[in-house]
Coordinates of C-alpha atoms in Angstrom, one line a residue:
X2 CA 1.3 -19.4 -2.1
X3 CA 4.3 -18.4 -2.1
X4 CA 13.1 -8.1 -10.5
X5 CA 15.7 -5.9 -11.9
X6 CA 16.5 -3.0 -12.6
X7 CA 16.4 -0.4 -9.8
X8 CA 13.7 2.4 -10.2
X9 CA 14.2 5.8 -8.7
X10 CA 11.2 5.8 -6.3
X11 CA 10.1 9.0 -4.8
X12 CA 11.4 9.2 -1.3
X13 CA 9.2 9.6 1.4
X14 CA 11.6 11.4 4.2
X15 CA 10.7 9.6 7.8
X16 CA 12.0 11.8 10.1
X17 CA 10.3 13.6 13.3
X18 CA 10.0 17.0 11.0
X19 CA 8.8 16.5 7.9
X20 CA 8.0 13.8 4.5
X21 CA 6.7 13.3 1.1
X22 CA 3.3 13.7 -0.4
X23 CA 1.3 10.5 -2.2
X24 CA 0.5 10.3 -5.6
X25 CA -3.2 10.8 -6.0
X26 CA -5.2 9.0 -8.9
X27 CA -6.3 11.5 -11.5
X28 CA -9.2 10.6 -13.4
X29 CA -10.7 7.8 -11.3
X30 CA -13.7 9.7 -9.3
X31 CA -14.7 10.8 -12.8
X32 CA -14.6 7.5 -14.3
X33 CA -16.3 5.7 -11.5
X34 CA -19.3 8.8 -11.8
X35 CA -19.7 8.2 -15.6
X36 CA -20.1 4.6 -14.9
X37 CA -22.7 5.3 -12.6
X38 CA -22.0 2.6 -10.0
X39 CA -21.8 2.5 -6.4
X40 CA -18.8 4.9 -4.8
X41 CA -15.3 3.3 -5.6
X42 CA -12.7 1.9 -3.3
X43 CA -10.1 4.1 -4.1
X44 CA -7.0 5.2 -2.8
X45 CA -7.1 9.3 -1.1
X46 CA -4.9 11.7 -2.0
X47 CA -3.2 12.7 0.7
X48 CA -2.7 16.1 2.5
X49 CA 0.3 18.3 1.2
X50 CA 1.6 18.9 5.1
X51 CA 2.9 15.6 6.2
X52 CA 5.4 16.7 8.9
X53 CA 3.7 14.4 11.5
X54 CA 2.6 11.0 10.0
X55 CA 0.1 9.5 12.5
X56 CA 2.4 6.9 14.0
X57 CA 5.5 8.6 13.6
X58 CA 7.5 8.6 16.9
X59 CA 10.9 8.2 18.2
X60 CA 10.3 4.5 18.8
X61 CA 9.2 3.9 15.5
X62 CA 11.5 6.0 13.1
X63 CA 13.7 3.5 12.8
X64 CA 10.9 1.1 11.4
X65 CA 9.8 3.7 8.7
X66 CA 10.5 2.4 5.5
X67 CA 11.2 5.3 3.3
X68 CA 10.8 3.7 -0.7
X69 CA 11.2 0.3 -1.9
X70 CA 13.4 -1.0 -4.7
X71 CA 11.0 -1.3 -8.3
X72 CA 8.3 0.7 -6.3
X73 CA 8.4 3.7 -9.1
X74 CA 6.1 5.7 -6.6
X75 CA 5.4 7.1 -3.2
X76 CA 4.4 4.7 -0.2
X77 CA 3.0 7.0 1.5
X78 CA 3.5 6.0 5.2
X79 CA 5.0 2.4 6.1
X80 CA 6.4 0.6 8.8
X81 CA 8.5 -2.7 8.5
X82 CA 11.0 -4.6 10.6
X83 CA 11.0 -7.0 13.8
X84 CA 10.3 -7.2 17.0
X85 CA 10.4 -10.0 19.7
X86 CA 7.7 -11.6 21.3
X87 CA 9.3 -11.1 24.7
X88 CA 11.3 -7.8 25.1
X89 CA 13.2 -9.2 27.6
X90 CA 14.4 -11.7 25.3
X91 CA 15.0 -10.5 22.1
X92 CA 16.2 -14.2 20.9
X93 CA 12.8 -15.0 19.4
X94 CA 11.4 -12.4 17.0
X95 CA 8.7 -12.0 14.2
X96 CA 9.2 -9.6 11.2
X97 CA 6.0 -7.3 10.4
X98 CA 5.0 -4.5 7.9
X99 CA 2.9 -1.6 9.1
X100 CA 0.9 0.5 6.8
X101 CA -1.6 2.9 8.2
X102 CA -5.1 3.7 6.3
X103 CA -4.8 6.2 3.5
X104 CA -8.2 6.6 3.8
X105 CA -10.1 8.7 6.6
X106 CA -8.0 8.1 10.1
X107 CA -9.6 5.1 11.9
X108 CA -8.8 3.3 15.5
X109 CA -8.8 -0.2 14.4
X110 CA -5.9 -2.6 13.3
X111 CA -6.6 -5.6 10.7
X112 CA -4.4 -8.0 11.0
X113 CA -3.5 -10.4 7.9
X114 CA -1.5 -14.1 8.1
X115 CA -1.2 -16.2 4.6
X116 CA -1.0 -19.6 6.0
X117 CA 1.3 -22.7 5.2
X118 CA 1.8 -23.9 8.1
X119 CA 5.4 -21.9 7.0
X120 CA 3.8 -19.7 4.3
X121 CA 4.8 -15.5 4.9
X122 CA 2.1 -13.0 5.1
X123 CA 4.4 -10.8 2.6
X124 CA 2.5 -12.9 0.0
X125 CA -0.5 -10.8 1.0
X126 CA 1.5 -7.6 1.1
X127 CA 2.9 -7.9 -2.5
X128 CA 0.2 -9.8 -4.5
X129 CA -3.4 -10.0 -2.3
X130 CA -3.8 -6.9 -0.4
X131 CA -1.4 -5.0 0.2
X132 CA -0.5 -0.6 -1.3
X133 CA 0.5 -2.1 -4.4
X134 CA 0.6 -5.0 -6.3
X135 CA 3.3 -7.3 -8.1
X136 CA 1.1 -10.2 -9.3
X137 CA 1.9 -13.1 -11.6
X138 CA 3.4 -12.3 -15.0
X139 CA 3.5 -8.7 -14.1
X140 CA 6.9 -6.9 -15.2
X141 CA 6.6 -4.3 -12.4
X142 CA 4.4 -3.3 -9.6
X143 CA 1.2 -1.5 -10.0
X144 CA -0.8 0.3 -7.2
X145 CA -3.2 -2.0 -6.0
X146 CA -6.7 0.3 -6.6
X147 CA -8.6 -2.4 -3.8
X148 CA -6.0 -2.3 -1.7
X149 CA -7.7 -3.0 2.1
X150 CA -5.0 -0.1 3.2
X151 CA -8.4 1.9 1.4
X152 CA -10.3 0.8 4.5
X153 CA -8.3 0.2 7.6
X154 CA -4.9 0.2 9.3
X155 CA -3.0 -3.0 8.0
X156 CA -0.3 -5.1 9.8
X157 CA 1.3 -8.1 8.1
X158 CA 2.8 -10.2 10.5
X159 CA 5.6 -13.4 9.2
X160 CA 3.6 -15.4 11.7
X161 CA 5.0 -18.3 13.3
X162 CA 8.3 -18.1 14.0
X163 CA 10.4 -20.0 11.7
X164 CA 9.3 -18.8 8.8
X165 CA 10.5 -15.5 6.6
X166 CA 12.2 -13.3 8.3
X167 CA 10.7 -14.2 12.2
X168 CA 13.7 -16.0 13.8
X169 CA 14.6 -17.8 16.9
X170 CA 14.1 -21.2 18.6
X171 CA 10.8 -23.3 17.4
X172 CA 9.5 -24.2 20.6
X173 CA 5.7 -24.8 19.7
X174 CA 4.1 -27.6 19.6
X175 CA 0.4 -26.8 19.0
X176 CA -1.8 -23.5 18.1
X177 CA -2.4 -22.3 21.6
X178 CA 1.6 -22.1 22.1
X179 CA 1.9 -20.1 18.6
X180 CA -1.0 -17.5 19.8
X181 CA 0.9 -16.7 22.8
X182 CA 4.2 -16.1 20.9
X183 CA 1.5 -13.6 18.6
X184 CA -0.3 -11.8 22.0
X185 CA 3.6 -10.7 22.9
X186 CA 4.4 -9.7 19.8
X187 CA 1.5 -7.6 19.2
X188 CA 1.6 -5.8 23.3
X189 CA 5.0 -4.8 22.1
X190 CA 3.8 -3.9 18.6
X191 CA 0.9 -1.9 20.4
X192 CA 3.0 0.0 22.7
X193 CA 6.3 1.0 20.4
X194 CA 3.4 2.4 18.3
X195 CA 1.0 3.9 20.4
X196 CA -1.7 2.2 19.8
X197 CA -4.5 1.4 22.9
X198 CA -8.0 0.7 22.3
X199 CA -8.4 0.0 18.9
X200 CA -10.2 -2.3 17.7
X201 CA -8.7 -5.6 16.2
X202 CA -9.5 -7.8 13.0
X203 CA -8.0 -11.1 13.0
X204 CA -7.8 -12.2 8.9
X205 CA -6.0 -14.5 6.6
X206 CA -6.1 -17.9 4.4
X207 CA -5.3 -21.2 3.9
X208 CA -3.9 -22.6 6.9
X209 CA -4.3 -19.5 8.6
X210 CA -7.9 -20.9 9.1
X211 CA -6.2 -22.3 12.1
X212 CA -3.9 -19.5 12.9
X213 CA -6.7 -16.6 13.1
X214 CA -9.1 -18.8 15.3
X215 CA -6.7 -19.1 18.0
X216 CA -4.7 -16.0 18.1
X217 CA -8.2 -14.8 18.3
X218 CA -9.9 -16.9 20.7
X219 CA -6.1 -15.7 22.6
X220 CA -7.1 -12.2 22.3
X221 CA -10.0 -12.7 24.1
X222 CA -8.9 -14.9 26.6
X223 CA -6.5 -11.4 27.8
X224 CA -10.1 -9.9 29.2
X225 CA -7.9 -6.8 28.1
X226 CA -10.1 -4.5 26.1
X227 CA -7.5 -1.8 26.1
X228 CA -4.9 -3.8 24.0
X229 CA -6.9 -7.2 22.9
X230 CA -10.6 -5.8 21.6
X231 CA -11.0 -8.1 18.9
X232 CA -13.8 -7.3 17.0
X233 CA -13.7 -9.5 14.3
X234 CA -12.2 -12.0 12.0
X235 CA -12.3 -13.1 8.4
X236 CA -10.7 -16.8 6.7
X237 CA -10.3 -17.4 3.0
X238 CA -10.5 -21.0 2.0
X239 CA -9.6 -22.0 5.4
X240 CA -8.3 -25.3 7.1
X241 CA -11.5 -24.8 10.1
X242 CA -11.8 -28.8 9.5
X243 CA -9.8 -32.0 8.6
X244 CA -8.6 -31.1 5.1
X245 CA -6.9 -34.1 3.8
X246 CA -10.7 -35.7 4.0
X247 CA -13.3 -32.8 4.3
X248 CA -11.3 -30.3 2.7
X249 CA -9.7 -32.1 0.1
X250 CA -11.0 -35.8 -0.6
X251 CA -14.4 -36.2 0.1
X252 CA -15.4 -33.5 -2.1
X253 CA -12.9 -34.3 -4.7
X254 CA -14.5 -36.5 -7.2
X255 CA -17.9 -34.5 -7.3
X256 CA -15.6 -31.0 -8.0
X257 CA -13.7 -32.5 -10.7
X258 CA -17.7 -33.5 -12.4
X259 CA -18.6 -29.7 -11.6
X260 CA -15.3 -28.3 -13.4
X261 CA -14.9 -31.4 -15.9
X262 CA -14.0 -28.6 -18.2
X263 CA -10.7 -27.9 -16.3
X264 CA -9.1 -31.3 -16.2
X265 CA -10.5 -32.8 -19.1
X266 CA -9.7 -36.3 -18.3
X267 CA -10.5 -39.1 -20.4
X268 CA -13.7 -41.0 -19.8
X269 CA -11.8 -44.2 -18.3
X270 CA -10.0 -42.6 -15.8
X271 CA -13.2 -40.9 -14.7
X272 CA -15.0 -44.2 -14.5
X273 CA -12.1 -45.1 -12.3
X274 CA -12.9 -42.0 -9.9
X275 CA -16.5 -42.6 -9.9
X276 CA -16.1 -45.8 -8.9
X277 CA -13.2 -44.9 -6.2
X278 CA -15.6 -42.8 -4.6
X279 CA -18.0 -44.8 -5.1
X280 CA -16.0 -47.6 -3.4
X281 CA -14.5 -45.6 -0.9
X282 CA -17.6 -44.3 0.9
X283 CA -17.1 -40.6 -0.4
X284 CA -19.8 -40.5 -2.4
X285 CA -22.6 -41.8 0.3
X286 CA -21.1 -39.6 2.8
X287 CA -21.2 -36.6 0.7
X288 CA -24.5 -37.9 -0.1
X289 CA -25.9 -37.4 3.5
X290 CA -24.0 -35.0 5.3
X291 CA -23.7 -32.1 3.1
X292 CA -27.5 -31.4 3.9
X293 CA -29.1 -28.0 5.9
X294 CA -29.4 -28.2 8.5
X295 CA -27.3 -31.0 9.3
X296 CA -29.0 -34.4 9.7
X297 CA -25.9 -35.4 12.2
X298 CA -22.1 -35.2 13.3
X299 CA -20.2 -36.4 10.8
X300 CA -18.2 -39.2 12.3
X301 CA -14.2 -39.3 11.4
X302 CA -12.6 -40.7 8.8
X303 CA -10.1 -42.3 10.4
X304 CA -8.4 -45.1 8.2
X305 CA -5.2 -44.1 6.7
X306 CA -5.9 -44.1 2.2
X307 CA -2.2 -42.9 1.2
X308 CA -1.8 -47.2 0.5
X309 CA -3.5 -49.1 -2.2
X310 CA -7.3 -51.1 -0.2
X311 CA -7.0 -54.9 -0.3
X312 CA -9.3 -54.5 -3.4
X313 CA -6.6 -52.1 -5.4
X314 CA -8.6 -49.4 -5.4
X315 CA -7.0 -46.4 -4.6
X316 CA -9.3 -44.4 -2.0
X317 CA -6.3 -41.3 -1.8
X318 CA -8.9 -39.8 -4.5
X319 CA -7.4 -35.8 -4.1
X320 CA -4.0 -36.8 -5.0
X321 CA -4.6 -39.0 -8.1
X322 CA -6.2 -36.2 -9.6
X323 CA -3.8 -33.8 -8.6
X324 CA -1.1 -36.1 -10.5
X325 CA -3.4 -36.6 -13.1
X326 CA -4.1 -33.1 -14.0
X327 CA -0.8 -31.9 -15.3
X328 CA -0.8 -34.3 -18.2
X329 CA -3.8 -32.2 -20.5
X330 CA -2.5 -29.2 -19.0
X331 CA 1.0 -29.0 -17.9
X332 CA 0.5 -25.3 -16.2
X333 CA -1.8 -27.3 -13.7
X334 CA -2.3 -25.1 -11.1
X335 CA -4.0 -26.3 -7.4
X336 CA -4.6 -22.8 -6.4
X337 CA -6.2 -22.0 -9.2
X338 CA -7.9 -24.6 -11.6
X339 CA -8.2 -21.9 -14.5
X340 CA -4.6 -21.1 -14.9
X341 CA -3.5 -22.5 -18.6
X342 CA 0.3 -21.9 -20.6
X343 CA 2.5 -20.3 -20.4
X344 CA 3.3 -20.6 -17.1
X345 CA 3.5 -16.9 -15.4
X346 CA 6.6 -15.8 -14.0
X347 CA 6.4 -14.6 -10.1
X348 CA 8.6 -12.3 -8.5
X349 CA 8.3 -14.2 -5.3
X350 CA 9.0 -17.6 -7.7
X351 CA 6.1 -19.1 -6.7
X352 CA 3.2 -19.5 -9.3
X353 CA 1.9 -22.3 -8.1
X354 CA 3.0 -25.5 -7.5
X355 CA 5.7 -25.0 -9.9
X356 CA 9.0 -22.3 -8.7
X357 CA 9.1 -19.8 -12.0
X358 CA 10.8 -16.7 -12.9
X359 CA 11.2 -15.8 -16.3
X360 CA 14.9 -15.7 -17.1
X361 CA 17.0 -12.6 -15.7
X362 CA 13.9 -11.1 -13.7
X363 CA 16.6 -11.3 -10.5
X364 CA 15.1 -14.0 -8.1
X365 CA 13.2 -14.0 -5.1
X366 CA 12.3 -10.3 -4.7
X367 CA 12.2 -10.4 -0.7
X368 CA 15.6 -12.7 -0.8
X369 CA 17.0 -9.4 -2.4
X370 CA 19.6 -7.1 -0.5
X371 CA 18.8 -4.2 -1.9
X372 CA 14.9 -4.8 -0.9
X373 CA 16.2 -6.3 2.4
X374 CA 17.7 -3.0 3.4
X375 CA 15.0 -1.2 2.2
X376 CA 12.3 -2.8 4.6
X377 CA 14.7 -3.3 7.7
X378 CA 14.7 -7.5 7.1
X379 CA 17.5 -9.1 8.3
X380 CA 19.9 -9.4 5.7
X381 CA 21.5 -13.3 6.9
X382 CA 17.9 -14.6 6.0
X383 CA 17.8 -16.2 2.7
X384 CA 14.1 -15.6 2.4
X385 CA 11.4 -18.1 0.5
X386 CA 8.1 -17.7 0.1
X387 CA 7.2 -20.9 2.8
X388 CA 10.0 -22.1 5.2
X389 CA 9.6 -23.5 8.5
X390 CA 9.1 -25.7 10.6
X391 CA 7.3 -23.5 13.1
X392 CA 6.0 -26.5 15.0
X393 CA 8.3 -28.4 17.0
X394 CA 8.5 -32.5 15.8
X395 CA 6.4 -34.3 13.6
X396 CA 3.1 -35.1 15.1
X397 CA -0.5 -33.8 14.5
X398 CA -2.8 -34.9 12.2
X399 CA -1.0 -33.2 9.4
X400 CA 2.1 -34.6 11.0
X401 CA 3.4 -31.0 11.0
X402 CA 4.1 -30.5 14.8
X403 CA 0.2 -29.0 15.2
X404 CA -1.3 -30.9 17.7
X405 CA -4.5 -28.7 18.2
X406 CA -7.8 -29.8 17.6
X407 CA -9.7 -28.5 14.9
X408 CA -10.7 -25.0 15.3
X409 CA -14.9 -26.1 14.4
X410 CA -14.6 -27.7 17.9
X411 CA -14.6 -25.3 20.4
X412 CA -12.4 -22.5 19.3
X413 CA -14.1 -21.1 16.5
X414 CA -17.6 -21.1 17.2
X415 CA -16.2 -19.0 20.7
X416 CA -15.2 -16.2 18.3
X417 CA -18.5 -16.6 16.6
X418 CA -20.4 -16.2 19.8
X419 CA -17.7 -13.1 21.1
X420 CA -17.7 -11.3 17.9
X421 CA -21.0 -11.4 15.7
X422 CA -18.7 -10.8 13.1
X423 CA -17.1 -13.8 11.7
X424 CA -16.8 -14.3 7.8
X425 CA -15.4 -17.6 6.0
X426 CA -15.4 -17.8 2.4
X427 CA -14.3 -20.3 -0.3
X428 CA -13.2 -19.3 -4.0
X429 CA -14.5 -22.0 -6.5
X430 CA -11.4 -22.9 -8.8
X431 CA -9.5 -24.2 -5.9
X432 CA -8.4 -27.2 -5.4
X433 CA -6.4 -27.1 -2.5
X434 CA -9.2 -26.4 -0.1
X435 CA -12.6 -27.4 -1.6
X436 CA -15.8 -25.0 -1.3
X437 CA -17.8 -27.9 -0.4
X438 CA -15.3 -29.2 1.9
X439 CA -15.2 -26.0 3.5
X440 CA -18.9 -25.9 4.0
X441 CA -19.5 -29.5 5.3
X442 CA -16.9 -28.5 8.1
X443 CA -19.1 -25.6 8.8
X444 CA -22.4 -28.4 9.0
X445 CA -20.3 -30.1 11.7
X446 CA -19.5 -27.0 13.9
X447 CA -21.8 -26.0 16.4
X448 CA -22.4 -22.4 17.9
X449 CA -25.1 -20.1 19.1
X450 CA -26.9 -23.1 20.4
X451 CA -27.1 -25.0 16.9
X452 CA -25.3 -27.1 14.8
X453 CA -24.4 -25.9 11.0
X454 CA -26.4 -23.7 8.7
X455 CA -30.0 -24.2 9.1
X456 CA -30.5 -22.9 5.8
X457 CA -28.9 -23.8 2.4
X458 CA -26.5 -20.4 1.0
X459 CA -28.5 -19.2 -1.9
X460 CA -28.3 -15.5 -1.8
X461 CA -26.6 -13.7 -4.6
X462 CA -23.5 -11.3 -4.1
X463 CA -23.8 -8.7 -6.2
X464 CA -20.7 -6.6 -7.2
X465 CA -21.5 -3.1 -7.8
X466 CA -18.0 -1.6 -7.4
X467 CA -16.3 -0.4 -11.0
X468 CA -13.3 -1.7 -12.7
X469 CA -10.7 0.4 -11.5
X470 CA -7.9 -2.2 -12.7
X471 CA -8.2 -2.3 -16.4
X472 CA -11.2 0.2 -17.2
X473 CA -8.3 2.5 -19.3
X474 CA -7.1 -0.6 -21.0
X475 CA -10.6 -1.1 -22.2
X476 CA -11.1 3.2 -23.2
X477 CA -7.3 2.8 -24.9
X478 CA -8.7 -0.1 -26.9
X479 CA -11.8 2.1 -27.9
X480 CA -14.1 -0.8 -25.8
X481 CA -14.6 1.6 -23.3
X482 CA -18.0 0.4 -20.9
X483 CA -17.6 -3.2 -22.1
X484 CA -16.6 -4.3 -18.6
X485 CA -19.9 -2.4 -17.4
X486 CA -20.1 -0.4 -14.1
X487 CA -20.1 -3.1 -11.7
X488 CA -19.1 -6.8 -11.8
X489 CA -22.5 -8.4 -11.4
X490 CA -23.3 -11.8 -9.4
X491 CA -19.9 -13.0 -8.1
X492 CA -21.1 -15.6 -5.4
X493 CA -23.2 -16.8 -2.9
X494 CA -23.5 -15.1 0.8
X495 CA -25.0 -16.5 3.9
X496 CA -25.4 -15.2 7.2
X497 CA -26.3 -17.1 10.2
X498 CA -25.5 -16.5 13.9
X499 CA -22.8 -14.2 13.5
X500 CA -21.6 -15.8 10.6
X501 CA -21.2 -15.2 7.4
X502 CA -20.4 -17.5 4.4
X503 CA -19.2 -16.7 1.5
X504 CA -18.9 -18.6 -1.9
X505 CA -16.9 -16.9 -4.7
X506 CA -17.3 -17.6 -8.0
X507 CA -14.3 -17.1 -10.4
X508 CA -11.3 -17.2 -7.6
X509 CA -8.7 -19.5 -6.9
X510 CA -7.5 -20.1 -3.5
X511 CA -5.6 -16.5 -3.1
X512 CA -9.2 -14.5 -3.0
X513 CA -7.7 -10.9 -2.4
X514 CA -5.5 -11.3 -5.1
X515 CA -8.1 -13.5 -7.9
X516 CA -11.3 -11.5 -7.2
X517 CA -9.9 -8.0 -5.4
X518 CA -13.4 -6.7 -5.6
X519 CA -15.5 -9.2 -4.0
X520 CA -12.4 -9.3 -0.6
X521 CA -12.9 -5.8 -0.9
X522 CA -16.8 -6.1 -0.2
X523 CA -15.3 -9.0 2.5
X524 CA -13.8 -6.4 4.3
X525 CA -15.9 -3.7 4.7
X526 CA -18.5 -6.4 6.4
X527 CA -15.9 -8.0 8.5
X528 CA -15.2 -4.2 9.5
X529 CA -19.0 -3.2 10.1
X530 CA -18.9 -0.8 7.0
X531 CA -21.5 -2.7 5.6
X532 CA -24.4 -5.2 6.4
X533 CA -24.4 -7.3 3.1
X534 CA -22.1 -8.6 0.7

């Protein structure tokens, strides 16, 4: 979730009167026409006459990050620093990065959290999303080719406070008191840049399954279409439900079967789980719940399974075989069940479960001064990938301050019902959040009148869209067209109600940065560019 030597990048001048031109890509329209696929996400060149970037003004100069330290190219138009949820109070503040659309102008704003409950949204700037890319294992930073700055204007937001560089006193105590810290954040974001009825995507992962929910559900609880027209909202292997038992548990035992592959445990141990969740009542309630349309509520599982049953059978079924998995393969990775040795150095030293850099790569690349100065962070934050707390005391159901209900029960299916637009997917390798976990929670949510899917997901996703990552790796290595034009079937869609599901095949729990072109297809449906996956 989540080197060194300094490159000379191209400077991009922010000033009132004048800038830098971007680097275009050369090459990539032709190779996308020889393929013969559908039109590429690619970035634009821009125009040579930048003297006014669109949200350039005297209130935001200051925020304009002019290069980036390893970035060996231009940035083309960026915004980073903090500002406080109250302006008369500058004591509590979150830390953002602005990048407009290098693509045609558009009035929207999509807004991207990563999660944790004390995870920072740079993740998804640096390795999911984001102008360029510095993934695992890579020795520099490459221009991200499915970057969603293709489609729309993006804002990363360290969201709550407490974590990355946002600062000041942790006074929440559930999601409703973190969605009004993000509504006065974003007026003042809004007005420093100018911005007034747009409209606004709420999107992000993990835990953010929580976050985006209610900072949405907040939005339109404003009535203020001028500031607060939320329009939609996407969630990537999202905590909607009770993960430690939907999410994680239930489901556990039957995905291990599905990916035996993967863990390769030995056939007595897997006895042991079959009969655990056999024992345990998993199995049965798997059995009869996961059904569509739903046959019932699911009733809570309420008993506590972190101790050993009267029996000695151990019922905390996720977390044996998360200890269990490291021993075939000790590059285990949760987030992404197909991750084998060596272990991939990460410039944010996070790969994982396990903190890795390679040695000398110069540690924890936002934790750096020179990169700290670069993107207006302040520089008495020693920055890590997930921090906190950013909930007040220990209570909740995940006993991390949170004491809001589940967003299925009456917060999400309220954005369902406002929007029409409302996507929530699942990638298949991982084991953090469970696709089948994620989709029971959807069989116990009700909205527009009816409870769950109706109908079982079955239709394909289709990926069309080119290889713009590695297609001159394959013409260099004289295999050129053996990654095909498009990608082929990469998942399951399903769209009911305003919303949509969607199943990806091949993708750990990080989706934009696993599988960049099916989030990229995510996107443009979430945005209304498209009406199918």
């Amino acid at each position: 979730m989540r080197y060194v030597s300094i490159f000379s990048a191209a400077v991009l001048c922010c000033s009132l009167v004048g800038g830098a031109t971007a680097n275009g890509r050369p090459g990539m329209a032709q190779r996308a026409q020889r393929r013969g696929s559908a039109p590429a996400p690619r970035l634009q060149p821009r125009a040579d006459n930048t003297t006014a970037f669109r949200f350039l003004n005297t209130e935001t100069e200051k925020y304009c990050v002019k290069s980036i330290p390893d970035v060996p190219f231009d940035i083309g138009e960026m915004y980073a620093g903090n500002l406080p949820v109250n302006m008369n109070d500058t004591s509590r503040q979150m830390y953002y990065v602005f990048q407009p659309t290098i693509g045609a102008p558009v009035d929207e704003v999509t807004i991207w959290f990563n999660g944790g409950p004390g995870c920072s949204s740079l993740e998804g700037f640096l390795q999911e999303n984001g102008y360029f890319i510095w993934g695992w294992g890579q020795y520099s930073p490459t221009e991200n080719l499915y970057s969603w700055v293709n489609l729309t204007n993006m804002l990363w937001v360290e969201f709550p406070i407490g974590l990355g560089f946002s600062y000041g006193e942790v006074t929440a105590t559930g999601e409703e008191d973190v969605a009004q810290d993000f509504i006065g954040f974003f007026k003042n974001f809004e007005t420093v840049f100018g911005i007034k009825n747009y409209k606004i995507y709420v999107t992000g992962e993990s835990y953010a399954g929580r976050y985006v929910p209610y900072v949405s559900k907040a939005m339109l609880d404003q009535n203020d279409t001028t500031y607060f027209n939320l329009s939609g909202a996407l969630m990537y292997d999202p905590v909607i439900g009770q993960f430690q038992y939907l999410g994680q548990t239930v489901p556990a035992v039957q995905y291990v079967e599905d990916h035996t592959h993967f863990f390769n445990f030995n056939a007595t141990f897997m006895s042991e789980l079959t009969f655990a969740n056999e024992y345990c009542g998993y199995a049965n309630y798997t059995n009869f719940f996961f059904s569509f349309p739903p046959r019932a509520m699911q009733p809570a599982i309420d008993y506590a399974f972190n101790n050993m049953s009267a029996s000695g059978v151990n019922c905390n079924l996720w977390r044996a075989i998360f200890e269990a998995a490291s021993m075939p393969n000790p590059c285990f990775n949760v987030y992404e069940i197909s991750t084998m040795c060596p272990i991939l150095s990460d410039p944010l030293s996070y790969p994982g479960d396990l903190y890795y850099q390679y040695p000398g790569m110069g540690g924890v690349y936002f934790n750096r001064t020179d990169v700290k100065e670069a993107m207006h962070a302040p520089q008495n934050i020693s920055w890590t990938e997930c921090s906190g707390p950013v909930f007040k005391g220990r209570g909740g159901q995940y006993r991390r301050g949170d004491l809001s209900a589940d967003p299925i029960q009456s917060v999400l299916p309220a954005v369902i019902e406002a929007t029409n637009r409302v996507l929530v997917s699942n990638g298949d390798y991982d084991f953090d959040i469970l696709t089948k976990g994620t989709l029971m929670s959807i069989q116990n949510m009700t909205w527009g009148g009816k409870m769950g899917f109706q109908t079982k997901p079955s239709t394909p996703i289709d990926i069309l869209l080119p290889d713009l990552q590695y297609a001159q790796v394959f013409v260099d290595s004289a295999l050129d067209g053996l990654d095909r034009p498009g990608q082929g079937i990469m998942g399951i869609q399903h769209f009911e109600r305003g919303l949509m599901w969607g199943e990806t095949y091949q993708s750990g729990h990080m989706q934009p940065q696993f599988q960049p072109r099916v989030s990229y297809r995510h996107l443009q449906w979430v945005l209304g560019r498209i009406d199918t996956l």
